[in-house]
XYZ file of C-alpha atoms in Angstrom:
654
model
C 0.000 0.000 0.000
C 0.992 3.577 -0.263
C 1.016 6.577 1.977
C -2.693 7.008 2.611
C -2.482 5.543 6.116
C 1.016 6.614 7.251
C 3.460 4.491 9.216
C 0.513 3.535 11.383
C -0.267 1.016 8.630
C 2.975 -0.836 9.055
C 2.708 -0.829 12.799
C -0.866 -2.002 12.846
C -0.189 -4.500 10.074
C 2.537 -6.097 12.109
C 0.047 -6.784 14.871
C -1.390 -9.602 12.829
C 1.738 -11.678 12.481
C 0.482 -14.686 14.459
C 2.970 -17.342 15.598
C 4.668 -16.958 18.932
C 3.076 -13.604 19.584
C 5.107 -12.408 22.523
C 8.432 -12.930 20.792
C 7.269 -11.052 17.723
C 5.979 -8.256 19.934
C 9.516 -7.694 21.171
C 10.724 -7.604 17.590
C 8.056 -5.099 16.633
C 8.955 -2.926 19.567
C 12.560 -2.935 18.432
C 11.704 -2.223 14.793
C 8.920 0.289 15.156
C 9.133 1.586 18.682
C 5.578 0.420 19.311
C 3.997 -2.097 21.623
C 1.153 -3.983 19.857
C -2.314 -2.800 20.759
C -1.481 0.908 21.026
C -3.459 3.008 18.566
C -1.611 5.518 16.421
C -3.474 8.273 14.605
C -3.110 8.344 10.822
C -1.299 11.378 9.474
C -2.201 13.331 6.350
C -0.241 12.730 3.156
C 3.231 14.231 3.175
C 3.457 14.323 6.965
C 7.119 13.393 7.097
C 9.763 10.724 6.593
C 7.706 8.002 8.236
C 4.831 8.851 5.922
C 6.870 8.594 2.745
C 8.602 5.388 3.700
C 5.361 3.616 4.672
C 5.024 2.374 1.095
C 7.691 -0.207 1.813
C 6.894 -3.769 2.746
C 7.911 -4.779 6.297
C 11.263 -6.363 5.476
C 12.123 -3.707 2.899
C 11.340 -1.038 5.479
C 13.845 -2.542 7.898
C 16.501 -2.935 5.196
C 16.068 0.660 3.968
C 17.114 1.973 7.385
C 20.625 0.521 7.075
C 23.481 3.014 6.834
C 26.241 2.870 4.255
C 29.510 1.537 5.671
C 32.394 3.697 4.437
C 34.787 1.823 2.219
C 32.444 -1.123 1.716
C 29.855 -1.677 -1.029
C 26.280 -1.338 0.096
C 24.265 -4.510 0.496
C 21.287 -5.029 -1.828
C 17.889 -6.597 -1.534
C 15.723 -7.936 -4.380
C 12.518 -5.904 -4.536
C 9.597 -5.287 -6.872
C 8.593 -1.672 -7.535
C 5.002 -0.752 -8.452
C 4.129 2.595 -10.024
C 0.941 4.469 -10.814
C -0.542 4.176 -14.307
C -0.139 6.959 -16.870
C 3.307 8.152 -15.822
C 4.615 11.393 -17.295
C 7.857 11.421 -19.250
C 9.645 13.112 -16.364
C 8.421 10.444 -13.942
C 9.547 7.660 -16.275
C 13.018 9.190 -16.511
C 13.271 9.403 -12.707
C 12.432 5.710 -12.408
C 14.876 4.692 -15.105
C 17.635 6.754 -13.471
C 17.147 4.580 -10.386
C 17.334 1.367 -12.404
C 13.584 0.758 -12.766
C 11.891 -0.493 -15.913
C 9.046 2.056 -15.934
C 6.820 0.033 -18.294
C 7.034 -3.050 -16.067
C 6.503 -0.978 -12.929
C 3.221 0.247 -14.412
C 2.065 -3.139 -15.745
C 2.662 -5.226 -12.660
C 5.930 -4.513 -10.910
C 9.560 -4.077 -11.940
C 12.263 -6.147 -10.193
C 15.311 -4.382 -8.819
C 18.344 -5.197 -6.684
C 18.217 -2.085 -4.497
C 20.535 -0.577 -1.924
C 19.086 1.132 1.170
C 19.796 4.521 -0.388
C 17.867 3.662 -3.568
C 14.947 2.420 -1.488
C 14.835 5.665 0.445
C 14.882 7.636 -2.796
C 12.122 5.539 -4.350
C 9.931 5.783 -1.258
C 9.834 9.566 -1.628
C 8.428 9.502 -5.160
C 4.672 10.049 -4.984
C 4.095 8.026 -8.162
C 5.682 4.915 -6.591
C 2.851 3.159 -4.772
C 4.516 0.076 -3.321
C 7.915 -1.563 -2.911
C 8.122 -5.051 -1.536
C 10.532 -7.915 -1.184
C 10.580 -9.813 -4.449
C 10.225 -13.168 -2.775
C 7.328 -12.051 -0.601
C 5.111 -10.473 -3.265
C 3.528 -13.839 -3.992
C 2.575 -14.325 -0.346
C -0.334 -12.817 1.505
C 0.501 -10.164 4.087
C 0.183 -12.530 7.049
C 2.820 -14.957 5.806
C 5.071 -12.203 4.444
C 5.054 -10.311 7.742
C 5.597 -13.530 9.650
C 8.691 -14.380 7.609
C 9.919 -10.807 7.841
C 9.727 -11.051 11.627
C 11.697 -14.296 11.610
C 14.513 -12.495 9.808
C 15.078 -10.440 12.919
C 15.520 -13.510 15.041
C 12.978 -14.883 17.452
C 13.523 -16.629 20.767
C 12.060 -20.099 20.963
C 12.528 -21.000 17.318
C 9.787 -21.218 14.727
C 7.386 -23.905 13.515
C 9.069 -26.419 11.268
C 6.341 -26.043 8.667
C 3.278 -23.982 7.814
C 0.211 -25.330 6.070
C -0.338 -23.172 3.000
C -2.475 -23.055 -0.120
C -0.457 -22.551 -3.310
C -1.968 -21.171 -6.513
C -0.204 -22.428 -9.640
C 0.101 -21.714 -13.341
C -2.442 -23.821 -15.240
C 0.097 -25.698 -17.416
C 2.781 -27.394 -15.340
C 5.710 -29.287 -16.827
C 6.867 -32.627 -15.467
C 9.936 -30.917 -14.013
C 7.793 -28.328 -12.223
C 5.653 -31.081 -10.717
C 8.783 -32.761 -9.414
C 9.944 -29.462 -7.953
C 6.627 -29.032 -6.118
C 6.981 -32.553 -4.738
C 10.419 -31.625 -3.361
C 8.686 -28.982 -1.224
C 6.277 -31.561 0.211
C 3.371 -30.692 -2.099
C 1.618 -33.623 -3.733
C 1.288 -33.025 -7.519
C -1.560 -35.527 -7.582
C -3.486 -33.325 -5.146
C -3.600 -30.317 -7.504
C -7.197 -29.308 -8.263
C -8.167 -26.238 -10.278
C -4.587 -24.946 -10.209
C -4.196 -25.044 -6.438
C -2.699 -27.396 -3.902
C -2.672 -27.441 -0.106
C 0.176 -28.826 1.968
C 2.674 -28.300 4.782
C 5.853 -26.554 3.600
C 9.005 -26.091 5.671
C 9.020 -22.519 6.969
C 12.590 -21.894 5.860
C 11.718 -22.981 2.296
C 8.669 -20.787 1.722
C 10.680 -18.065 -0.004
C 12.342 -20.634 -2.237
C 8.886 -21.949 -3.140
C 7.668 -18.426 -3.922
C 10.628 -17.964 -6.284
C 9.394 -20.777 -8.555
C 7.980 -19.488 -11.842
C 5.039 -21.908 -11.677
C 3.874 -20.449 -8.340
C 1.430 -17.549 -8.580
C 0.597 -17.084 -4.906
C 0.945 -18.539 -1.410
C -1.617 -17.949 1.315
C -2.905 -19.451 4.503
C -5.735 -21.804 3.537
C -9.276 -20.694 4.267
C -11.441 -22.794 6.538
C -14.882 -24.141 5.852
C -17.740 -22.890 7.982
C -17.862 -24.444 11.430
C -21.044 -26.482 11.398
C -23.378 -26.997 14.320
C -23.917 -30.593 15.374
C -27.559 -31.559 14.710
C -29.494 -34.043 16.805
C -30.519 -36.860 14.539
C -33.829 -38.598 15.316
C -33.977 -42.366 15.047
C -35.933 -42.029 11.797
C -36.198 -39.281 9.218
C -39.538 -39.312 7.416
C -40.047 -37.975 3.920
C -42.130 -34.788 3.594
C -45.766 -35.473 2.742
C -45.600 -34.219 -0.851
C -42.388 -36.141 -1.510
C -43.912 -39.295 -0.005
C -46.672 -39.106 -2.618
C -44.030 -39.138 -5.322
C -42.436 -42.207 -3.767
C -45.798 -43.969 -3.892
C -45.853 -43.389 -7.641
C -42.381 -44.907 -8.016
C -40.245 -41.766 -8.276
C -37.415 -42.480 -5.814
C -34.175 -41.513 -7.557
C -33.389 -45.117 -8.421
C -30.170 -45.619 -10.358
C -28.894 -42.072 -9.818
C -25.488 -41.511 -8.191
C -25.425 -38.613 -5.720
C -22.127 -37.482 -4.194
C -22.332 -35.723 -0.842
C -19.273 -33.620 0.048
C -19.100 -32.686 3.712
C -16.948 -32.729 6.831
C -17.293 -36.384 7.679
C -19.911 -39.151 7.782
C -20.895 -42.345 9.483
C -21.460 -44.568 6.411
C -22.980 -47.299 8.582
C -25.629 -45.013 10.063
C -29.024 -46.747 9.628
C -30.575 -43.496 8.424
C -28.433 -43.753 5.299
C -29.641 -47.239 4.484
C -32.166 -47.749 1.719
C -32.632 -49.120 -1.738
C -29.545 -47.366 -3.015
C -27.444 -47.656 0.124
C -23.966 -46.145 0.403
C -22.233 -46.974 -2.849
C -18.840 -45.570 -1.888
C -17.127 -43.596 0.909
C -13.734 -41.903 0.845
C -11.687 -39.303 2.668
C -10.328 -36.718 0.240
C -7.129 -34.925 1.206
C -5.647 -34.566 4.661
C -8.423 -34.253 7.228
C -7.391 -32.355 10.350
C -9.050 -33.423 13.576
C -12.591 -33.971 12.387
C -15.050 -33.348 15.220
C -18.190 -35.140 16.262
C -20.093 -32.065 15.111
C -18.648 -32.398 11.634
C -19.533 -36.076 11.428
C -23.071 -35.415 12.643
C -23.494 -32.581 10.139
C -22.383 -34.670 7.170
C -24.503 -37.625 8.238
C -27.551 -35.352 8.669
C -27.086 -33.856 5.187
C -26.862 -37.337 3.652
C -29.867 -38.525 5.689
C -32.029 -35.652 4.423
C -31.071 -36.519 0.869
C -31.851 -40.184 1.531
C -35.323 -39.253 2.840
C -36.080 -37.391 -0.405
C -34.477 -39.875 -2.833
C -34.563 -43.208 -0.969
C -33.174 -45.308 -3.823
C -30.398 -43.008 -4.982
C -26.863 -44.363 -4.655
C -24.854 -42.290 -2.191
C -21.182 -41.427 -2.624
C -19.815 -39.939 0.620
C -16.695 -37.795 0.276
C -15.217 -36.465 3.522
C -13.110 -33.291 3.531
C -13.072 -32.739 7.288
C -12.471 -29.347 8.829
C -9.441 -28.952 6.567
C -8.978 -26.102 4.074
C -11.487 -25.476 1.339
C -9.042 -26.701 -1.293
C -10.117 -30.237 -0.439
C -13.636 -29.450 -1.679
C -12.311 -28.872 -5.190
C -10.491 -32.186 -5.066
C -13.656 -33.864 -3.825
C -15.671 -32.392 -6.722
C -13.121 -33.784 -9.151
C -13.292 -37.145 -7.380
C -17.098 -37.167 -7.609
C -16.888 -36.478 -11.350
C -14.379 -39.314 -11.743
C -16.851 -41.607 -9.953
C -19.504 -40.521 -12.493
C -21.794 -38.828 -10.003
C -25.002 -37.472 -11.564
C -25.585 -35.003 -8.718
C -23.111 -33.421 -6.263
C -24.257 -31.813 -3.006
C -22.044 -29.346 -1.087
C -23.496 -27.944 2.146
C -20.278 -26.324 3.359
C -20.449 -22.547 3.639
C -17.691 -20.031 3.030
C -17.548 -16.734 4.884
C -14.594 -15.406 2.922
C -14.744 -14.909 -0.843
C -11.958 -16.269 -2.998
C -10.513 -15.431 -6.413
C -13.824 -15.056 -8.216
C -15.267 -12.613 -5.659
C -18.776 -13.846 -6.362
C -18.514 -13.383 -10.087
C -19.527 -16.240 -12.354
C -16.864 -15.281 -14.898
C -13.988 -16.011 -12.529
C -11.367 -18.478 -13.828
C -12.041 -21.112 -11.192
C -15.830 -20.997 -11.679
C -15.383 -21.224 -15.434
C -12.992 -24.178 -15.220
C -15.351 -26.040 -12.915
C -18.344 -25.200 -15.122
C -16.656 -26.749 -18.144
C -16.065 -30.013 -16.292
C -19.625 -30.169 -14.987
C -21.060 -29.425 -18.431
C -18.960 -32.128 -20.059
C -20.198 -34.730 -17.570
C -23.747 -33.328 -17.323
C -23.506 -33.329 -13.514
C -25.689 -31.045 -11.403
C -23.780 -29.291 -8.603
C -26.146 -28.267 -5.786
C -24.588 -25.831 -3.300
C -25.862 -24.127 -0.148
C -26.016 -20.328 -0.444
C -24.451 -19.934 3.013
C -25.802 -18.650 6.320
C -24.070 -15.269 6.408
C -26.778 -12.903 5.203
C -26.674 -10.905 8.437
C -22.914 -10.530 8.437
C -22.329 -9.153 4.940
C -22.540 -5.739 3.327
C -22.924 -5.377 -0.414
C -22.407 -1.835 -1.647
C -23.405 -1.819 -5.310
C -22.012 1.601 -6.164
C -18.541 0.571 -5.046
C -18.250 3.538 -2.717
C -16.592 6.866 -3.395
C -12.947 7.787 -2.931
C -11.862 11.027 -1.246
C -8.109 10.642 -1.669
C -7.491 8.715 1.536
C -10.393 6.398 2.230
C -13.341 4.842 0.529
C -16.617 6.490 1.501
C -19.260 3.821 1.851
C -22.985 4.139 1.296
C -25.319 7.114 0.865
C -24.157 8.811 4.081
C -20.520 8.568 2.961
C -19.375 6.735 6.082
C -15.841 5.421 6.341
C -16.576 2.704 8.893
C -18.762 -0.359 9.195
C -19.588 -1.689 12.647
C -20.132 -5.298 13.594
C -20.898 -7.185 16.777
C -18.585 -9.952 17.959
C -20.137 -11.922 20.836
C -17.701 -12.904 23.565
C -18.775 -16.523 23.344
C -17.255 -16.774 19.840
C -13.466 -17.156 20.155
C -12.675 -16.783 16.430
C -13.695 -14.387 13.703
C -12.668 -13.388 10.199
C -13.125 -10.033 8.510
C -12.789 -9.392 4.798
C -13.228 -6.748 2.139
C -13.430 -7.493 -1.589
C -13.515 -4.910 -4.348
C -14.953 -5.622 -7.792
C -12.328 -3.890 -9.898
C -13.702 -4.528 -13.403
C -12.688 -8.131 -12.854
C -10.022 -9.359 -15.268
C -7.919 -12.163 -13.781
C -4.879 -11.693 -16.041
C -5.066 -7.963 -16.706
C -3.173 -5.306 -14.814
C -5.044 -4.126 -11.764
C -5.015 -0.454 -10.864
C -6.905 -0.537 -7.545
C -5.674 -1.482 -4.105
C -7.319 -1.826 -0.710
C -6.472 -1.814 2.961
C -8.459 -3.240 5.837
C -8.305 -2.006 9.403
C -10.182 -3.345 12.420
C -10.518 -1.185 15.523
C -12.163 -1.605 18.878
C -14.985 0.894 18.570
C -15.019 2.164 22.168
C -11.286 2.743 22.547
C -10.398 3.172 18.860
C -7.529 0.755 19.465
C -6.302 -1.018 16.331
C -6.555 -4.782 16.684
C -5.608 -5.769 13.140
C -4.485 -4.436 9.799
C -4.193 -5.999 6.331
C -2.609 -4.410 3.291
C -1.932 -7.173 0.774
C -0.529 -5.701 -2.399
C -3.205 -6.044 -5.103
C -1.520 -4.269 -7.989
C -0.804 -6.105 -11.198
C -3.025 -9.167 -11.526
C -3.599 -9.915 -7.854
C -7.251 -10.123 -6.779
C -8.480 -7.176 -4.665
C -9.163 -8.656 -1.261
C -8.045 -8.242 2.314
C -8.684 -10.822 5.025
C -8.023 -10.670 8.768
C -8.292 -13.619 11.135
C -8.984 -12.732 14.754
C -8.684 -15.011 17.785
C -9.430 -14.481 21.468
C -7.577 -16.208 24.325
C -10.214 -18.957 24.530
C -9.558 -20.000 20.940
C -7.357 -22.918 19.937
C -5.954 -20.569 17.278
C -4.847 -17.874 19.714
C -1.141 -17.250 19.124
C -0.935 -19.338 15.951
C 0.578 -17.973 12.729
C -2.044 -16.182 10.712
C -4.335 -15.288 13.624
C -4.359 -11.840 15.206
C -4.545 -12.060 19.020
C -7.355 -9.918 20.403
C -7.503 -9.371 24.152
C -9.477 -6.122 24.409
C -12.713 -5.909 26.347
C -14.846 -4.133 23.763
C -17.339 -6.118 21.740
C -18.058 -3.608 18.986
C -15.439 -3.141 16.347
C -15.201 -0.964 13.258
C -13.768 -1.597 9.805
C -12.032 1.150 7.895
C -11.509 0.447 4.191
C -8.954 2.535 2.370
C -7.026 2.932 -0.845
C -4.157 5.149 -1.856
C -4.884 4.914 -5.562
C -6.121 7.965 -7.493
C -9.919 8.325 -7.754
C -9.961 7.586 -11.479
C -8.494 4.116 -10.891
C -11.314 3.044 -8.527
C -13.687 1.807 -11.181
C -15.303 -1.137 -9.438
C -19.045 -1.683 -9.473
C -19.377 -3.111 -5.996
C -17.707 -3.587 -2.637
C -18.320 -6.430 -0.197
C -17.406 -6.251 3.465
C -18.210 -9.013 5.893
C -17.435 -10.967 9.027
C -17.734 -14.660 9.755
C -19.305 -16.586 12.595
C -22.440 -15.057 14.143
C -21.324 -11.438 14.060
C -24.064 -9.046 12.964
C -23.001 -6.294 10.596
C -24.301 -2.748 11.004
C -23.466 -1.101 7.702
C -24.274 2.007 5.659
C -26.142 -0.280 3.260
C -29.057 -2.568 4.047
C -28.302 -4.683 1.002
C -26.781 -8.027 1.939
C -24.992 -10.458 -0.326
C -24.553 -14.158 -0.690
C -21.492 -15.893 0.696
C -20.368 -18.723 -1.517
C -17.172 -20.241 -2.824
C -16.360 -20.209 -6.552
C -17.708 -23.749 -6.928
C -21.172 -22.300 -6.325
C -20.839 -19.784 -9.136
C -20.285 -22.062 -12.103
C -22.912 -21.862 -14.830
C -23.867 -25.480 -14.104
C -24.358 -24.980 -10.351
C -27.643 -24.671 -8.510
C -27.397 -22.363 -5.495
C -29.989 -22.996 -2.784
C -31.370 -20.609 -0.170
C -33.358 -21.772 2.867
C -36.989 -21.524 4.003
C -38.341 -22.195 7.481
C -41.854 -22.921 8.717
C -43.511 -20.005 10.536
C -47.158 -19.975 11.552
C -48.010 -22.746 9.133
C -46.310 -20.945 6.229
C -42.807 -20.946 4.845
C -40.643 -17.833 5.005
C -37.019 -17.136 4.070
C -34.599 -17.904 6.894
C -33.245 -14.472 7.985
C -29.613 -15.523 7.802
C -29.960 -17.452 4.528
C -27.671 -16.163 1.803
C -29.353 -13.820 -0.645
C -28.525 -10.884 -2.833
C -26.671 -10.403 -6.104
C -23.239 -11.551 -7.056
C -20.768 -8.794 -7.705
C -21.466 -9.123 -11.417
C -25.145 -8.336 -10.763
C -26.467 -11.886 -11.238
C -29.307 -12.526 -8.737
C -28.670 -15.492 -6.453
C -29.588 -17.928 -5.005
C -31.293 -19.781 -7.844
C -33.987 -21.516 -5.797
C -35.324 -21.699 -2.239
C -36.170 -24.867 -0.336
C -37.299 -25.885 3.137
C -34.768 -26.686 5.823
C -35.214 -29.626 8.173
C -36.420 -27.665 11.198
C -35.118 -29.097 14.444
C -33.027 -31.652 12.554
C -30.810 -29.234 10.650
C -31.383 -25.538 10.058
C -30.504 -23.215 7.212
C -29.072 -23.726 3.765
C -27.133 -26.836 4.814
C -30.464 -28.670 5.021
C -32.131 -26.966 2.055
C -29.400 -28.063 -0.376
C -29.797 -31.855 0.128
C -33.580 -31.477 -0.156
C -33.036 -29.981 -3.626
C -30.388 -32.593 -4.462
C -32.902 -35.330 -3.690
C -35.469 -33.742 -6.002
C -32.814 -33.383 -8.725
C -32.001 -37.092 -8.300
C -35.669 -37.943 -8.880
C -35.719 -35.759 -11.998
C -32.535 -37.382 -13.316
C -33.977 -40.827 -12.658
C -37.078 -39.885 -14.603
C -35.214 -38.236 -17.485
C -31.426 -38.893 -17.380
C -30.569 -36.541 -20.256
C -31.765 -33.406 -18.424
C -28.924 -30.891 -18.398
C -28.091 -28.848 -15.262
C -29.329 -25.511 -16.701
C -32.573 -27.219 -17.775
C -33.083 -28.605 -14.266
C -32.467 -25.183 -12.726
C -34.997 -23.502 -15.014
C -37.527 -26.290 -14.429
C -37.307 -25.903 -10.644
C -37.607 -22.128 -10.920
C -40.552 -22.296 -13.336
C -42.500 -24.745 -11.182
C -41.668 -23.107 -7.832
C -44.483 -22.501 -5.370
C -46.616 -19.441 -5.908
C -46.664 -18.470 -2.235
C -44.791 -15.534 -0.773
C -41.643 -17.582 -0.166
C -41.602 -19.222 -3.595
C -39.833 -22.444 -2.640
C -39.399 -25.332 -5.074
C -42.410 -27.617 -5.650
C -41.208 -31.240 -6.090
C -44.593 -32.506 -7.307
C -44.969 -29.729 -9.867
C -41.401 -30.250 -11.145
C -41.820 -34.022 -11.526
C -45.284 -33.500 -12.959
C -43.959 -31.133 -15.631
C -41.505 -33.765 -16.856
C -44.065 -36.570 -16.782
C -46.657 -34.442 -18.565
C -44.107 -33.505 -21.204
C -43.667 -37.227 -21.818
C -47.384 -37.669 -22.456
C -48.840 -38.528 -19.029
C -51.205 -35.597 -18.511
C -52.985 -37.288 -15.598
C -49.943 -37.303 -13.332
C -50.720 -34.262 -11.204
C -54.262 -35.418 -10.571
C -53.026 -38.867 -9.643
C -50.829 -37.576 -6.848
C -53.551 -35.200 -5.625
C -51.373 -32.115 -6.035
């Protein structure tokens, strides 16, 4: 980032290092003269030397402070220099005089072996927006800052390895695959150009230097699911039972259920189709009883709707979301006709809720080729998201959000929740391989004291996606003190998010901004418009995104926290609404398998139905009530009637 937030940015950003927190605090105190947790007021642009040098990444900042030793050549550090677009001729000459390729600096960063003196000179040029360590530009700010801190030495050592998610070039050579294997990454585990694995801490920079590596980040977690209480028997809904009586049971259809974990021998999963296959995909970290109960409940709901479908159970545990992509590929290899994913995502990924993202497109092509319907829960984060369709306004220092031009968004973090995540994503005329001209920062403060608890300023220039993510952990959390989690010990429960950018106003061309928090935090934002929370696998053209209904006063109504609202590209989602399972399992996790069961019945009745045709059929035959949920009898009846049986609806007493 650049100078819009002063040295306060670097200080606050260092608070989120994670790892052995106390040791890093001593390092920060030595480097910055600041004890973590102390708020520092942002200074206006041009406030002094600290202000100008704040464009440097954390390790570059430390290196730039070195003094020249008389009689000895100055040491150098490999950096990447980013410049503003539309440089004047004079500005280009100044860059070239310092050894910078101005054209590359504008397009996506120019490499340079720089001395401390050159770094100080570059940091004072107002058209230079960021300078960072060349090896760290591929890493997110949490990992980069963590490694920068280790450079200064840390008592007590460091973890032997960090679990990371690596984004790769799409076409890997055999030699590159072997190189990845030498770092402990399994080439066979690559799915949609990403792989998750534990890499030795001291080798992360070497990994980042590989040409085939596009980015390294801490893997995102799936939503923590609540453990449902399963009854001894799960009965089919009355309207679905009528379909079963007519022989529509999903017989012969393979349905893959991707979830945390399952009990394949659970009697509630027994039936005409039984469990065809069960497998654990990827490394599963410490799966909990809650996760196993959740997965079993999802599969049991599907079984109640399509009792003779053949179930394929694919466990991904509580491990990173990258395992879901592998599981989808595995389900396609097993020739699944329907795939159900009831795992929510609080944090958006590369596609930023745009269906034209590279990952969504790649997945869509595979699903279309196989003709498989992917049914995905819309997520239960409606109350914790803000969708600002105008993208905000920029005043030179911060984005102004909403009609009242606020610069902060408040959210509530209950004390009983030990972990939280905060993110901001900017829709910057999305082009995954084009040069990006916008950048963001994310700052979290305790509202009552105004104390900074976390700061994120990942460099998003060039082709990097515009997002910032902070992970927060309280002392009661198992993640407190771990790398990647910001320790929060303050007493306040209300926090504020400040979103900023140092780019010129004309470069902020995005159509929308999303800000959100995970867990049960409730967002109080300048906009009442909420947005869905879904991973890229929910955005493919072949996917069917499901929102949830609940019974109220004898009628169905939309569950308040059910995901709803447009994608960032304006596409309205979710596609359909369906009932949850009440006391058994609430929200979109239960609504998705209900729809998957209906899709299985449709596929059994007419196997050549394509996913887009099924989606349109369910939407066209949806109930006419206020909630507008899917109508299984009407959907089946439409197919049967189209095949010549016009008496079907009467026969089932619709």
